[in-house]
PDB file of C-alpha atoms in Angstrom:
ATOM      1  CA  MET A 117     271.237 113.780 154.661  1.00 42.00           C
ATOM      2  CA  THR A 118     272.513 114.878 151.273  1.00 47.00           C
ATOM      3  CA  GLY A 119     274.913 117.622 152.300  1.00 60.00           C
ATOM      4  CA  THR A 120     274.995 121.248 153.181  1.00 59.00           C
ATOM      5  CA  THR A 121     271.853 122.845 154.505  1.00 58.00           C
ATOM      6  CA  VAL A 122     272.992 126.415 153.957  1.00 63.00           C
ATOM      7  CA  THR A 123     273.487 128.484 150.859  1.00 63.00           C
ATOM      8  CA  SER A 124     277.007 129.448 149.894  1.00 64.00           C
ATOM      9  CA  ALA A 125     275.783 132.420 147.836  1.00 64.00           C
ATOM     10  CA  ASP A 126     276.919 134.966 150.423  1.00 74.00           C
ATOM     11  CA  LEU A 127     280.291 133.320 151.044  1.00 79.00           C
ATOM     12  CA  ASP A 128     283.561 134.349 149.443  1.00 84.00           C
ATOM     13  CA  PRO A 129     285.207 131.792 147.106  1.00 90.00           C
ATOM     14  CA  ARG A 130     287.615 130.543 149.789  1.00 92.00           C
ATOM     15  CA  ARG A 131     284.803 129.799 152.242  1.00 90.00           C
ATOM     16  CA  ARG A 132     282.788 128.119 149.479  1.00 90.00           C
ATOM     17  CA  ARG A 133     285.709 125.777 148.770  1.00 92.00           C
ATOM     18  CA  ILE A 134     286.054 125.003 152.478  1.00 94.00           C
ATOM     19  CA  LEU A 135     282.338 124.266 152.771  1.00 92.00           C
ATOM     20  CA  PHE A 136     282.520 121.909 149.796  1.00 91.00           C
ATOM     21  CA  ARG A 137     285.597 120.132 151.174  1.00 94.00           C
ATOM     22  CA  ALA A 138     283.973 119.739 154.594  1.00 94.00           C
ATOM     23  CA  TRP A 139     281.040 117.890 152.974  1.00 92.00           C
ATOM     24  CA  HIS A 140     283.183 115.719 150.670  1.00 92.00           C
ATOM     25  CA  ARG A 141     285.617 113.942 152.980  1.00 89.00           C
ATOM     26  CA  GLY A 142     285.499 110.296 151.995  1.00 83.00           C
ATOM     27  CA  ILE A 143     284.126 108.919 155.251  1.00 87.00           C
ATOM     28  CA  ARG A 144     280.442 109.736 155.629  1.00 87.00           C
ATOM     29  CA  GLU A 145     280.689 110.223 159.387  1.00 85.00           C
ATOM     30  CA  MET A 146     283.272 112.946 158.858  1.00 89.00           C
ATOM     31  CA  ASP A 147     281.142 114.486 156.083  1.00 89.00           C
ATOM     32  CA  LEU A 148     278.331 114.809 158.601  1.00 89.00           C
ATOM     33  CA  MET A 149     280.511 116.048 161.449  1.00 89.00           C
ATOM     34  CA  LEU A 150     282.706 118.519 159.589  1.00 93.00           C
ATOM     35  CA  GLY A 151     280.102 119.487 156.998  1.00 92.00           C
ATOM     36  CA  SER A 152     277.417 120.241 159.560  1.00 90.00           C
ATOM     37  CA  PHE A 153     279.918 122.088 161.743  1.00 93.00           C
ATOM     38  CA  CYS A 154     281.052 124.090 158.731  1.00 92.00           C
ATOM     39  CA  ASP A 155     277.448 124.909 157.786  1.00 90.00           C
ATOM     40  CA  ARG A 156     277.009 126.510 161.181  1.00 90.00           C
ATOM     41  CA  GLU A 157     280.407 128.164 161.625  1.00 93.00           C
ATOM     42  CA  ILE A 158     281.977 129.069 158.264  1.00 91.00           C
ATOM     43  CA  ALA A 159     280.353 132.476 157.860  1.00 88.00           C
ATOM     44  CA  THR A 160     281.643 133.721 161.223  1.00 91.00           C
ATOM     45  CA  MET A 161     285.097 132.119 161.397  1.00 94.00           C
ATOM     46  CA  ASN A 162     287.967 134.568 161.666  1.00 96.00           C
ATOM     47  CA  GLU A 163     291.125 134.271 159.545  1.00 95.00           C
ATOM     48  CA  ALA A 164     293.029 132.207 162.117  1.00 97.00           C
ATOM     49  CA  GLU A 165     290.117 129.772 162.444  1.00 97.00           C
ATOM     50  CA  ILE A 166     289.825 129.499 158.652  1.00 97.00           C
ATOM     51  CA  VAL A 167     293.520 128.620 158.372  1.00 97.00           C
ATOM     52  CA  GLU A 168     293.222 126.091 161.199  1.00 97.00           C
ATOM     53  CA  PHE A 169     290.070 124.528 159.726  1.00 97.00           C
ATOM     54  CA  GLU A 170     291.761 124.205 156.326  1.00 97.00           C
ATOM     55  CA  GLY A 171     294.564 122.340 158.092  1.00 96.00           C
ATOM     56  CA  ILE A 172     292.061 120.033 159.767  1.00 95.00           C
ATOM     57  CA  LEU A 173     290.400 119.353 156.410  1.00 96.00           C
ATOM     58  CA  ALA A 174     293.785 118.277 155.029  1.00 95.00           C
ATOM     59  CA  LEU A 175     294.135 115.556 157.684  1.00 94.00           C
ATOM     60  CA  ASP A 176     293.351 111.882 157.206  1.00 92.00           C
ATOM     61  CA  ASP A 177     289.744 110.997 158.092  1.00 92.00           C
ATOM     62  CA  ARG A 178     290.741 107.846 159.967  1.00 91.00           C
ATOM     63  CA  GLU A 179     292.821 109.905 162.406  1.00 92.00           C
ATOM     64  CA  LEU A 180     290.141 112.569 162.747  1.00 91.00           C
ATOM     65  CA  VAL A 181     287.496 109.972 163.600  1.00 89.00           C
ATOM     66  CA  LYS A 182     289.700 108.636 166.381  1.00 91.00           C
ATOM     67  CA  TRP A 183     290.288 112.128 167.770  1.00 91.00           C
ATOM     68  CA  VAL A 184     286.632 113.160 167.569  1.00 86.00           C
ATOM     69  CA  THR A 185     285.408 109.957 169.228  1.00 86.00           C
ATOM     70  CA  GLY A 186     288.109 110.034 171.897  1.00 88.00           C
ATOM     71  CA  GLU A 187     289.582 106.724 170.730  1.00 93.00           C
ATOM     72  CA  THR A 188     293.028 108.329 170.618  1.00 94.00           C
ATOM     73  CA  GLU A 189     294.430 111.446 172.191  1.00 94.00           C
ATOM     74  CA  ILE A 190     294.415 114.612 170.120  1.00 94.00           C
ATOM     75  CA  PRO A 191     297.974 115.762 169.310  1.00 94.00           C
ATOM     76  CA  ALA A 192     298.850 118.942 171.209  1.00 95.00           C
ATOM     77  CA  ASN A 193     299.077 121.054 168.044  1.00 93.00           C
ATOM     78  CA  TYR A 194     295.439 120.208 167.208  1.00 93.00           C
ATOM     79  CA  ASP A 195     294.077 120.402 170.764  1.00 94.00           C
ATOM     80  CA  THR A 196     292.729 123.907 170.239  1.00 96.00           C
ATOM     81  CA  PRO A 197     289.525 125.781 171.015  1.00 96.00           C
ATOM     82  CA  LEU A 198     288.365 125.237 167.413  1.00 96.00           C
ATOM     83  CA  PHE A 199     288.912 121.481 167.600  1.00 94.00           C
ATOM     84  CA  THR A 200     287.136 121.438 170.966  1.00 92.00           C
ATOM     85  CA  ARG A 201     284.140 123.077 169.284  1.00 93.00           C
ATOM     86  CA  ILE A 202     284.248 120.502 166.484  1.00 92.00           C
ATOM     87  CA  ARG A 203     284.328 117.627 168.997  1.00 89.00           C
ATOM     88  CA  ALA A 204     281.429 119.123 170.952  1.00 88.00           C
ATOM     89  CA  PHE A 205     279.290 119.675 167.865  1.00 85.00           C
ATOM     90  CA  ASP A 206     276.373 117.275 167.419  1.00 76.00           C
ATOM     91  CA  PRO A 207     275.339 117.062 163.751  1.00 66.00           C
ATOM     92  CA  GLU A 208     272.160 115.214 164.733  1.00 64.00           C
ATOM     93  CA  ILE A 209     270.888 118.339 166.463  1.00 49.00           C
ATOM     94  CA  PHE A 210     272.031 121.031 164.056  1.00 43.00           C
ATOM     95  CA  GLY A 211     272.996 124.182 165.854  1.00 42.00           C
ATOM     96  CA  THR A 212     273.490 122.697 169.311  1.00 40.00           C
ATOM     97  CA  ASN A 213     276.360 121.152 171.218  1.00 42.00           C
ATOM     98  CA  ARG A 214     276.745 118.022 173.281  1.00 40.00           C
ATOM     99  CA  THR A 215     276.889 118.565 177.005  1.00 38.00           C
TER     100      THR A 215
END
């Protein structure tokens, strides 16, 4: 996989930056997880979700991997519906969730 599978042409500049950042994390597993999730969700995220996702993108990948895989507990301030959706997202089956 080389990156985003959607066009950013219809996105505003802020969402374009977020999409780019989601695909350029530093750890390939997080590129795939957050980038694929962002491909699917960025166009429909509301303002609060955008702000929260930007905060998630600012976090260290090593911590995020542990939270996503369940290796460590998610801190209460990040244990949100958006993060639950990110954890449930399966980038291998674009557009579907794990059960």
